[in-house]
C-alpha positions as CSV (number, residue, x, y, z in Angstrom):
1,G,-0.2,0.0,-0.1
2,A,1.2,3.6,-0.1
3,L,2.3,5.6,2.7
4,P,0.2,7.1,4.9
5,P,0.6,10.6,3.9
6,T,0.3,10.2,0.0
7,E,-3.2,8.3,1.0
8,L,-4.0,11.2,2.8
9,L,-2.8,14.0,0.0
10,C,-4.7,11.9,-2.7
11,T,-7.7,11.7,-0.7
12,A,-7.9,15.1,0.0
13,L,-7.1,16.1,-3.8
14,V,-10.2,14.0,-4.6
15,G,-12.0,16.6,-2.6
16,V,-11.6,19.5,-4.9
17,P,-13.7,18.2,-7.6
18,G,-16.2,17.7,-5.0
19,V,-16.5,21.4,-4.7
20,L,-17.0,21.6,-8.5
21,V,-19.9,19.3,-8.0
22,A,-21.6,21.1,-5.4
23,M,-21.6,24.6,-7.3
24,I,-23.1,22.8,-9.7
25,L,-25.5,21.1,-7.8
26,I,-27.0,24.2,-5.9
27,F,-27.0,26.3,-9.0
28,S,-29.1,23.4,-10.5
29,L,-31.4,21.7,-8.3
30,P,-33.7,22.5,-5.6
31,R,-32.5,22.6,-2.2
32,R,-34.1,20.1,-1.0
33,L,-33.3,18.2,-3.9
34,G,-30.1,18.5,-4.2
35,Y,-29.0,17.7,0.0
36,A,-31.6,14.6,-0.4
37,V,-29.3,13.2,-3.1
38,A,-26.0,14.4,-1.8
39,A,-26.9,13.0,1.3
40,G,-27.5,9.9,0.0
41,V,-25.0,9.4,-2.2
42,C,-22.9,9.4,0.9
43,A,-24.6,7.3,2.8
44,I,-23.6,4.9,-0.1
45,G,-20.3,5.9,0.1
46,V,-20.2,5.3,3.9
47,Y,-21.6,2.4,3.8
48,A,-19.1,1.6,0.9
49,V,-15.6,2.5,3.5
50,H,-16.8,-0.7,5.3
51,G,-14.6,-2.8,2.3
52,I,-11.5,-0.4,3.3
53,L,-12.1,-2.2,6.7
54,D,-13.4,-5.7,6.0
55,K,-10.0,-5.8,3.3
56,Q,-12.1,-4.9,0.0
57,A,-9.9,-2.0,-0.9
58,L,-11.3,-0.9,-4.4
59,F,-15.1,-1.7,-2.8
60,G,-13.3,1.0,0.4
61,V,-11.7,3.5,-1.9
62,T,-14.8,4.0,-4.4
63,G,-16.6,4.5,-1.1
64,V,-14.4,7.4,-0.5
65,V,-14.3,8.9,-3.6
66,F,-18.6,8.6,-3.3
67,Y,-18.9,10.4,-0.4
68,K,-15.4,13.3,-1.3
69,L,-17.8,14.3,-4.6
70,F,-20.8,14.9,-2.7
71,Y,-20.2,15.7,0.9
72,P,-19.4,19.4,0.1
73,T,-22.5,19.7,-1.8
74,A,-24.1,18.8,1.7
75,Q,-22.5,20.8,4.0
76,M,-22.9,23.6,1.5
77,I,-26.4,23.3,1.3
78,T,-26.4,22.8,5.3
79,F,-25.1,25.8,5.6
80,L,-27.0,27.8,3.2
81,F,-30.7,26.8,4.7
82,P,-30.6,28.8,7.9
83,S,-29.6,32.0,5.6
84,E,-32.4,31.2,3.1
85,V,-34.9,30.3,5.7
86,F,-34.4,32.4,8.8
87,S,-35.0,36.3,9.6
88,T,-31.6,37.3,11.1
89,Q,-32.4,37.1,14.7
90,I,-33.2,33.5,13.9
91,R,-30.3,32.8,11.5
92,V,-28.1,33.8,13.9
93,W,-29.2,31.3,16.5
94,S,-29.4,28.1,14.0
95,M,-25.9,28.7,12.6
96,S,-24.3,28.8,15.8
97,I,-26.0,25.5,16.6
98,I,-24.5,24.2,13.6
99,A,-21.1,25.5,14.5
100,F,-21.4,24.3,17.9
101,C,-22.6,20.7,16.9
102,G,-19.3,21.2,14.5
103,R,-17.1,21.7,17.1
104,M,-18.7,18.7,19.5
105,A,-18.4,16.3,16.8
106,P,-14.8,15.4,16.9
107,L,-14.7,15.2,20.8
108,A,-17.6,12.4,20.6
109,V,-15.6,10.4,17.4
110,P,-12.6,9.4,18.7
111,W,-14.9,7.6,21.5
112,I,-16.9,6.1,18.9
113,V,-14.7,4.5,16.4
114,H,-12.4,3.3,19.1
115,T,-15.9,1.9,20.4
116,S,-16.3,0.6,16.7
117,Q,-15.2,1.0,13.5
118,H,-18.3,-0.3,12.0
119,L,-20.3,1.6,14.3
120,F,-19.0,4.3,13.6
121,L,-19.6,4.3,9.9
122,F,-23.1,2.9,10.2
123,L,-23.8,5.9,12.9
124,T,-22.7,8.5,10.1
125,M,-25.0,6.5,7.1
126,G,-27.6,6.7,9.1
127,F,-27.4,10.5,10.0
128,F,-27.4,10.7,6.5
129,V,-30.2,9.0,5.7
130,L,-32.0,10.8,8.4
131,A,-31.3,14.0,7.3
132,S,-32.1,13.4,3.8
133,L,-35.8,12.5,4.7
134,L,-35.5,15.2,7.1
135,V,-34.5,17.9,4.5
136,W,-38.0,17.2,2.5
137,S,-39.9,19.2,6.3
138,L,-38.4,22.3,5.2
139,P,-39.6,25.2,2.8
140,E,-37.8,25.1,-0.5
141,T,-35.8,28.2,-0.9
142,K,-34.1,28.2,-4.0
143,D,-34.8,31.5,-6.0
144,T,-37.4,32.4,-3.4
145,E,-37.1,36.1,-1.4
146,L,-37.5,35.6,2.3
147,K,-40.8,37.0,3.4
148,T,-40.9,38.4,6.3
149,L,-43.1,37.2,9.4
150,S,-42.9,40.0,12.2
151,P,-45.9,42.6,12.8
152,V,-43.4,45.1,13.6
153,A,-41.5,44.9,10.2
154,T,-44.5,44.7,8.2
155,N,-46.2,47.7,10.0
156,T,-42.8,49.7,9.2
157,T,-41.3,49.8,6.4
158,R,-37.8,50.8,6.9
159,V,-35.7,52.8,3.9
160,K,-32.2,53.8,3.6
161,A,-32.0,58.2,4.0
162,S,-29.3,59.8,2.2
163,G,-26.5,59.8,4.3
164,D,-22.7,60.6,3.4
165,G,-23.2,58.3,-0.3
166,Y,-22.8,54.6,-0.3
167,G,-22.8,52.5,2.2
168,S,-24.2,54.6,4.8
169,T,-26.0,53.1,7.8
170,T,-28.4,55.8,8.1
171,M,-32.5,54.0,7.9
172,A,-35.4,55.8,8.4
173,A,-39.0,55.2,8.7
174,A,-41.0,55.1,5.5
175,G,-44.0,57.1,5.3
């Protein structure tokens, strides 16, 4: 086999085309469908990664390639959804929850992997399948505008007042 640094470099390089795949899928597909497809392919990829543990290298490497090609799509849509679904006040909380989970996972993963590498892969696969199903409970956000639901915001329309030029932060109530 290859040296670990070579394997790491090859794995990282496979992720570069994944960003291109993400850009194409995010641009061309509705958000929910794009996420469901990406999460579904990632789940299949994670299942195939079992091949590495079970001495079926080709099956395992195929799983790694699938995962690395489609994970960026799932990740980008995960960060894109809150900005398209929620108002600014709620968006801050949703992004902080995503960031918190992203920081806590590296603390839990070593314990799970140490317990069982297969368990870790099955849990990861299960979370991708669950997320690909739950995404359908969210509204479709591609090419739609965020509607303000706050009664305070609907009673007062804010317009940009004349200020010191482009980028002025001075605001005035309309009417």
